[in-house]
Amino acid sequence: MKTQIVVVGGGAGGLELVRRLGAWLGRKDFDIILVERNHTHVWKPLLHEVAAGSLDANLDEVGYRSHGHR
């Protein structure tokens, strides 16, 4: 039976934690689950650039599912 590790909240910290756990523990014995209400993440310090129109959030966002798959 696999051990399940659940991380609540993506953000920069949660996404990085899940990525590191996956690389360190692997998928054979562990299911590492990220629970997040949004489908994508935009690094919060860049939101002022998105609001000003100098940054396209659609180009600079990270999709949780695609990032987790890689």
mmCIF file of N, CA, C and O in Angstrom:
data_model
loop_
_atom_site.group_PDB
_atom_site.id
_atom_site.type_symbol
_atom_site.label_atom_id
_atom_site.label_comp_id
_atom_site.label_asym_id
_atom_site.label_seq_id
_atom_site.Cartn_x
_atom_site.Cartn_y
_atom_site.Cartn_z
ATOM 1 N N MET A 1 0.845 -1.184 0.000
ATOM 2 C CA MET A 1 0.000 0.000 0.000
ATOM 3 C C MET A 1 0.890 1.248 0.000
ATOM 4 O O MET A 1 1.853 1.338 0.751
ATOM 5 N N LYS A 2 0.534 2.205 -0.848
ATOM 6 C CA LYS A 2 1.299 3.436 -0.956
ATOM 7 C C LYS A 2 0.974 4.384 0.200
ATOM 8 O O LYS A 2 -0.153 4.451 0.666
ATOM 9 N N THR A 3 1.968 5.139 0.614
ATOM 10 C CA THR A 3 1.783 6.207 1.584
ATOM 11 C C THR A 3 1.338 7.448 0.833
ATOM 12 O O THR A 3 1.914 7.786 -0.199
ATOM 13 N N GLN A 4 0.310 8.127 1.344
ATOM 14 C CA GLN A 4 -0.170 9.349 0.714
ATOM 15 C C GLN A 4 0.292 10.555 1.515
ATOM 16 O O GLN A 4 0.129 10.610 2.729
ATOM 17 N N ILE A 5 0.868 11.509 0.819
ATOM 18 C CA ILE A 5 1.274 12.780 1.405
ATOM 19 C C ILE A 5 0.429 13.851 0.741
ATOM 20 O O ILE A 5 0.438 13.987 -0.484
ATOM 21 N N VAL A 6 -0.315 14.619 1.541
ATOM 22 C CA VAL A 6 -1.210 15.643 1.013
ATOM 23 C C VAL A 6 -0.691 17.016 1.408
ATOM 24 O O VAL A 6 -0.458 17.285 2.587
ATOM 25 N N VAL A 7 -0.508 17.881 0.429
ATOM 26 C CA VAL A 7 -0.098 19.264 0.646
ATOM 27 C C VAL A 7 -1.273 20.138 0.239
ATOM 28 O O VAL A 7 -1.758 20.044 -0.888
ATOM 29 N N VAL A 8 -1.735 20.985 1.161
ATOM 30 C CA VAL A 8 -2.875 21.853 0.885
ATOM 31 C C VAL A 8 -2.346 23.241 0.553
ATOM 32 O O VAL A 8 -1.659 23.864 1.352
ATOM 33 N N GLY A 9 -2.678 23.714 -0.634
ATOM 34 C CA GLY A 9 -2.271 25.039 -1.083
ATOM 35 C C GLY A 9 -1.044 24.972 -1.971
ATOM 36 O O GLY A 9 0.009 24.486 -1.557
ATOM 37 N N GLY A 10 -1.226 25.419 -3.200
ATOM 38 C CA GLY A 10 -0.115 25.391 -4.148
ATOM 39 C C GLY A 10 0.846 26.523 -3.879
ATOM 40 O O GLY A 10 1.795 26.367 -3.137
ATOM 41 N N GLY A 11 0.560 27.680 -4.446
ATOM 42 C CA GLY A 11 1.471 28.800 -4.273
ATOM 43 C C GLY A 11 2.880 28.413 -4.662
ATOM 44 O O GLY A 11 3.138 27.336 -5.184
ATOM 45 N N ALA A 12 3.806 29.286 -4.380
ATOM 46 C CA ALA A 12 5.197 28.985 -4.697
ATOM 47 C C ALA A 12 5.758 27.939 -3.742
ATOM 48 O O ALA A 12 6.508 27.057 -4.140
ATOM 49 N N GLY A 13 5.380 28.003 -2.463
ATOM 50 C CA GLY A 13 5.893 27.061 -1.471
ATOM 51 C C GLY A 13 5.353 25.660 -1.645
ATOM 52 O O GLY A 13 6.095 24.685 -1.605
ATOM 53 N N GLY A 14 4.043 25.534 -1.810
ATOM 54 C CA GLY A 14 3.429 24.213 -1.954
ATOM 55 C C GLY A 14 3.857 23.509 -3.215
ATOM 56 O O GLY A 14 4.133 22.306 -3.208
ATOM 57 N N LEU A 15 3.928 24.243 -4.300
ATOM 58 C CA LEU A 15 4.344 23.659 -5.571
ATOM 59 C C LEU A 15 5.788 23.166 -5.491
ATOM 60 O O LEU A 15 6.107 22.063 -5.931
ATOM 61 N N GLU A 16 6.646 23.960 -4.891
ATOM 62 C CA GLU A 16 8.051 23.566 -4.748
ATOM 63 C C GLU A 16 8.193 22.379 -3.807
ATOM 64 O O GLU A 16 8.988 21.467 -4.061
ATOM 65 N N LEU A 17 7.423 22.356 -2.723
ATOM 66 C CA LEU A 17 7.472 21.235 -1.782
ATOM 67 C C LEU A 17 7.055 19.931 -2.455
ATOM 68 O O LEU A 17 7.738 18.907 -2.320
ATOM 69 N N VAL A 18 5.967 19.962 -3.190
ATOM 70 C CA VAL A 18 5.493 18.763 -3.881
ATOM 71 C C VAL A 18 6.505 18.292 -4.923
ATOM 72 O O VAL A 18 6.770 17.106 -5.061
ATOM 73 N N ARG A 19 7.106 19.225 -5.620
ATOM 74 C CA ARG A 19 8.115 18.873 -6.619
ATOM 75 C C ARG A 19 9.320 18.188 -5.973
ATOM 76 O O ARG A 19 9.786 17.151 -6.433
ATOM 77 N N ARG A 20 9.795 18.758 -4.877
ATOM 78 C CA ARG A 20 10.961 18.180 -4.195
ATOM 79 C C ARG A 20 10.644 16.820 -3.584
ATOM 80 O O ARG A 20 11.475 15.912 -3.627
ATOM 81 N N LEU A 21 9.460 16.700 -2.979
ATOM 82 C CA LEU A 21 9.075 15.405 -2.408
ATOM 83 C C LEU A 21 8.988 14.334 -3.489
ATOM 84 O O LEU A 21 9.422 13.204 -3.285
ATOM 85 N N GLY A 22 8.419 14.699 -4.635
ATOM 86 C CA GLY A 22 8.319 13.747 -5.739
ATOM 87 C C GLY A 22 9.675 13.301 -6.252
ATOM 88 O O GLY A 22 9.900 12.131 -6.533
ATOM 89 N N ALA A 23 10.602 14.244 -6.340
ATOM 90 C CA ALA A 23 11.944 13.906 -6.813
ATOM 91 C C ALA A 23 12.697 13.075 -5.783
ATOM 92 O O ALA A 23 13.448 12.167 -6.140
ATOM 93 N N TRP A 24 12.475 13.346 -4.517
ATOM 94 C CA TRP A 24 13.212 12.658 -3.453
ATOM 95 C C TRP A 24 12.626 11.278 -3.147
ATOM 96 O O TRP A 24 13.364 10.304 -3.007
ATOM 97 N N LEU A 25 11.293 11.191 -3.073
ATOM 98 C CA LEU A 25 10.645 9.948 -2.663
ATOM 99 C C LEU A 25 10.247 9.052 -3.824
ATOM 100 O O LEU A 25 10.107 7.846 -3.658
ATOM 101 N N GLY A 26 10.004 9.627 -4.986
ATOM 102 C CA GLY A 26 9.575 8.847 -6.137
ATOM 103 C C GLY A 26 8.096 8.499 -6.081
ATOM 104 O O GLY A 26 7.376 8.866 -5.159
ATOM 105 N N ARG A 27 7.638 7.784 -7.081
ATOM 106 C CA ARG A 27 6.217 7.455 -7.209
ATOM 107 C C ARG A 27 5.895 6.013 -6.847
ATOM 108 O O ARG A 27 4.737 5.637 -6.767
ATOM 109 N N LYS A 28 6.920 5.202 -6.658
ATOM 110 C CA LYS A 28 6.674 3.787 -6.410
ATOM 111 C C LYS A 28 5.956 3.547 -5.084
ATOM 112 O O LYS A 28 4.975 2.806 -5.031
ATOM 113 N N ASP A 29 6.415 4.166 -4.021
ATOM 114 C CA ASP A 29 5.856 3.924 -2.689
ATOM 115 C C ASP A 29 5.022 5.078 -2.153
ATOM 116 O O ASP A 29 4.448 4.972 -1.072
ATOM 117 N N PHE A 30 4.979 6.207 -2.874
ATOM 118 C CA PHE A 30 4.308 7.400 -2.362
ATOM 119 C C PHE A 30 3.381 8.010 -3.409
ATOM 120 O O PHE A 30 3.723 8.068 -4.585
ATOM 121 N N ASP A 31 2.221 8.465 -2.943
ATOM 122 C CA ASP A 31 1.338 9.320 -3.727
ATOM 123 C C ASP A 31 1.433 10.702 -3.100
ATOM 124 O O ASP A 31 1.071 10.892 -1.935
ATOM 125 N N ILE A 32 1.945 11.666 -3.836
ATOM 126 C CA ILE A 32 2.086 13.028 -3.333
ATOM 127 C C ILE A 32 1.002 13.856 -4.009
ATOM 128 O O ILE A 32 0.984 13.991 -5.226
ATOM 129 N N ILE A 33 0.097 14.381 -3.192
ATOM 130 C CA ILE A 33 -1.119 15.020 -3.693
ATOM 131 C C ILE A 33 -1.101 16.495 -3.326
ATOM 132 O O ILE A 33 -0.900 16.854 -2.162
ATOM 133 N N LEU A 34 -1.324 17.349 -4.308
ATOM 134 C CA LEU A 34 -1.441 18.787 -4.084
ATOM 135 C C LEU A 34 -2.903 19.170 -4.215
ATOM 136 O O LEU A 34 -3.531 18.900 -5.241
ATOM 137 N N VAL A 35 -3.441 19.800 -3.189
ATOM 138 C CA VAL A 35 -4.829 20.257 -3.209
ATOM 139 C C VAL A 35 -4.812 21.772 -3.370
ATOM 140 O O VAL A 35 -4.282 22.495 -2.525
ATOM 141 N N GLU A 36 -5.374 22.241 -4.461
ATOM 142 C CA GLU A 36 -5.385 23.672 -4.778
ATOM 143 C C GLU A 36 -6.647 23.981 -5.558
ATOM 144 O O GLU A 36 -7.017 23.229 -6.457
ATOM 145 N N ARG A 37 -7.313 25.068 -5.232
ATOM 146 C CA ARG A 37 -8.565 25.398 -5.921
ATOM 147 C C ARG A 37 -8.355 25.962 -7.329
ATOM 148 O O ARG A 37 -9.209 25.858 -8.180
ATOM 149 N N ASN A 38 -7.195 26.559 -7.566
ATOM 150 C CA ASN A 38 -6.903 27.126 -8.884
ATOM 151 C C ASN A 38 -6.188 26.105 -9.754
ATOM 152 O O ASN A 38 -5.511 25.210 -9.252
ATOM 153 N N HIS A 39 -6.294 26.274 -11.049
ATOM 154 C CA HIS A 39 -5.625 25.370 -11.994
ATOM 155 C C HIS A 39 -4.203 25.814 -12.313
ATOM 156 O O HIS A 39 -3.383 25.023 -12.745
ATOM 157 N N THR A 40 -3.934 27.116 -12.108
ATOM 158 C CA THR A 40 -2.623 27.669 -12.449
ATOM 159 C C THR A 40 -2.123 28.560 -11.317
ATOM 160 O O THR A 40 -2.868 28.960 -10.441
ATOM 161 N N HIS A 41 -0.836 28.880 -11.385
ATOM 162 C CA HIS A 41 -0.209 29.750 -10.395
ATOM 163 C C HIS A 41 0.557 30.853 -11.106
ATOM 164 O O HIS A 41 1.306 30.600 -12.052
ATOM 165 N N VAL A 42 0.354 32.087 -10.655
ATOM 166 C CA VAL A 42 1.149 33.229 -11.105
ATOM 167 C C VAL A 42 1.910 33.720 -9.878
ATOM 168 O O VAL A 42 1.315 33.937 -8.826
ATOM 169 N N TRP A 43 3.201 33.879 -10.015
ATOM 170 C CA TRP A 43 4.019 34.324 -8.897
ATOM 171 C C TRP A 43 3.537 35.688 -8.434
ATOM 172 O O TRP A 43 3.495 36.650 -9.209
ATOM 173 N N LYS A 44 3.123 35.788 -7.190
ATOM 174 C CA LYS A 44 2.445 36.976 -6.664
ATOM 175 C C LYS A 44 3.233 38.275 -6.817
ATOM 176 O O LYS A 44 2.635 39.314 -7.080
ATOM 177 N N PRO A 45 4.562 38.289 -6.657
ATOM 178 C CA PRO A 45 5.276 39.555 -6.858
ATOM 179 C C PRO A 45 5.161 40.118 -8.273
ATOM 180 O O PRO A 45 5.503 41.274 -8.506
ATOM 181 N N LEU A 46 4.672 39.329 -9.222
ATOM 182 C CA LEU A 46 4.505 39.826 -10.594
ATOM 183 C C LEU A 46 3.103 40.354 -10.871
ATOM 184 O O LEU A 46 2.837 40.842 -11.967
ATOM 185 N N LEU A 47 2.209 40.273 -9.893
ATOM 186 C CA LEU A 47 0.822 40.687 -10.145
ATOM 187 C C LEU A 47 0.699 42.163 -10.499
ATOM 188 O O LEU A 47 -0.175 42.537 -11.274
ATOM 189 N N HIS A 48 1.552 43.010 -9.967
ATOM 190 C CA HIS A 48 1.483 44.428 -10.336
ATOM 191 C C HIS A 48 1.802 44.632 -11.813
ATOM 192 O O HIS A 48 1.237 45.516 -12.458
ATOM 193 N N GLU A 49 2.670 43.795 -12.376
ATOM 194 C CA GLU A 49 2.971 43.885 -13.807
ATOM 195 C C GLU A 49 1.797 43.382 -14.640
ATOM 196 O O GLU A 49 1.530 43.906 -15.721
ATOM 197 N N VAL A 50 1.101 42.373 -14.138
ATOM 198 C CA VAL A 50 -0.101 41.891 -14.825
ATOM 199 C C VAL A 50 -1.160 42.990 -14.824
ATOM 200 O O VAL A 50 -1.787 43.274 -15.839
ATOM 201 N N ALA A 51 -1.361 43.627 -13.664
ATOM 202 C CA ALA A 51 -2.357 44.694 -13.548
ATOM 203 C C ALA A 51 -2.017 45.888 -14.437
ATOM 204 O O ALA A 51 -2.906 46.531 -14.995
ATOM 205 N N ALA A 52 -0.723 46.175 -14.599
ATOM 206 C CA ALA A 52 -0.298 47.296 -15.434
ATOM 207 C C ALA A 52 -0.351 46.959 -16.920
ATOM 208 O O ALA A 52 -0.251 47.851 -17.764
ATOM 209 N N GLY A 53 -0.501 45.681 -17.244
ATOM 210 C CA GLY A 53 -0.580 45.279 -18.638
ATOM 211 C C GLY A 53 0.769 45.026 -19.287
ATOM 212 O O GLY A 53 0.848 44.800 -20.492
ATOM 213 N N SER A 54 1.850 45.056 -18.502
ATOM 214 C CA SER A 54 3.171 44.825 -19.085
ATOM 215 C C SER A 54 3.576 43.351 -19.054
ATOM 216 O O SER A 54 4.622 42.994 -19.585
ATOM 217 N N LEU A 55 2.731 42.510 -18.452
ATOM 218 C CA LEU A 55 3.017 41.085 -18.374
ATOM 219 C C LEU A 55 1.732 40.328 -18.671
ATOM 220 O O LEU A 55 0.677 40.669 -18.147
ATOM 221 N N ASP A 56 1.819 39.335 -19.519
ATOM 222 C CA ASP A 56 0.661 38.511 -19.852
ATOM 223 C C ASP A 56 0.617 37.314 -18.905
ATOM 224 O O ASP A 56 1.483 36.436 -18.968
ATOM 225 N N ALA A 57 -0.364 37.303 -18.025
ATOM 226 C CA ALA A 57 -0.478 36.226 -17.026
ATOM 227 C C ALA A 57 -0.629 34.866 -17.694
ATOM 228 O O ALA A 57 -0.173 33.858 -17.157
ATOM 229 N N ASN A 58 -1.241 34.811 -18.846
ATOM 230 C CA ASN A 58 -1.428 33.530 -19.538
ATOM 231 C C ASN A 58 -0.113 32.937 -20.026
ATOM 232 O O ASN A 58 0.006 31.725 -20.169
ATOM 233 N N LEU A 59 0.873 33.768 -20.277
ATOM 234 C CA LEU A 59 2.167 33.282 -20.733
ATOM 235 C C LEU A 59 3.094 32.933 -19.576
ATOM 236 O O LEU A 59 3.995 32.112 -19.725
ATOM 237 N N ASP A 60 2.894 33.567 -18.424
ATOM 238 C CA ASP A 60 3.815 33.401 -17.307
ATOM 239 C C ASP A 60 3.245 32.585 -16.156
ATOM 240 O O ASP A 60 3.873 32.480 -15.118
ATOM 241 N N GLU A 61 2.076 31.996 -16.345
ATOM 242 C CA GLU A 61 1.506 31.178 -15.284
ATOM 243 C C GLU A 61 2.016 29.746 -15.385
ATOM 244 O O GLU A 61 2.457 29.297 -16.432
ATOM 245 N N VAL A 62 1.976 29.050 -14.260
ATOM 246 C CA VAL A 62 2.410 27.657 -14.198
ATOM 247 C C VAL A 62 1.173 26.798 -13.979
ATOM 248 O O VAL A 62 0.426 27.023 -13.026
ATOM 249 N N GLY A 63 0.936 25.846 -14.874
ATOM 250 C CA GLY A 63 -0.178 24.925 -14.709
ATOM 251 C C GLY A 63 0.211 23.826 -13.730
ATOM 252 O O GLY A 63 1.221 23.151 -13.923
ATOM 253 N N TYR A 64 -0.568 23.670 -12.652
ATOM 254 C CA TYR A 64 -0.236 22.673 -11.638
ATOM 255 C C TYR A 64 -0.192 21.269 -12.224
ATOM 256 O O TYR A 64 0.706 20.494 -11.936
ATOM 257 N N ARG A 65 -1.157 20.929 -13.035
ATOM 258 C CA ARG A 65 -1.236 19.564 -13.580
ATOM 259 C C ARG A 65 -0.050 19.260 -14.486
ATOM 260 O O ARG A 65 0.587 18.217 -14.365
ATOM 261 N N SER A 66 0.270 20.167 -15.396
ATOM 262 C CA SER A 66 1.385 19.908 -16.310
ATOM 263 C C SER A 66 2.715 19.912 -15.570
ATOM 264 O O SER A 66 3.601 19.112 -15.868
ATOM 265 N N HIS A 67 2.850 20.775 -14.592
ATOM 266 C CA HIS A 67 4.089 20.825 -13.814
ATOM 267 C C HIS A 67 4.252 19.535 -13.009
ATOM 268 O O HIS A 67 5.347 18.987 -12.924
ATOM 269 N N GLY A 68 3.161 19.062 -12.418
ATOM 270 C CA GLY A 68 3.211 17.827 -11.653
ATOM 271 C C GLY A 68 3.507 16.617 -12.511
ATOM 272 O O GLY A 68 4.195 15.693 -12.085
ATOM 273 N N HIS A 69 3.015 16.626 -13.727
ATOM 274 C CA HIS A 69 3.244 15.496 -14.632
ATOM 275 C C HIS A 69 4.726 15.379 -14.984
ATOM 276 O O HIS A 69 5.269 14.290 -15.060
ATOM 277 N N ARG A 70 5.359 16.536 -15.208
ATOM 278 C CA ARG A 70 6.796 16.546 -15.547
ATOM 279 C C ARG A 70 7.600 16.093 -14.364
ATOM 280 O O ARG A 70 8.595 15.465 -14.456
#
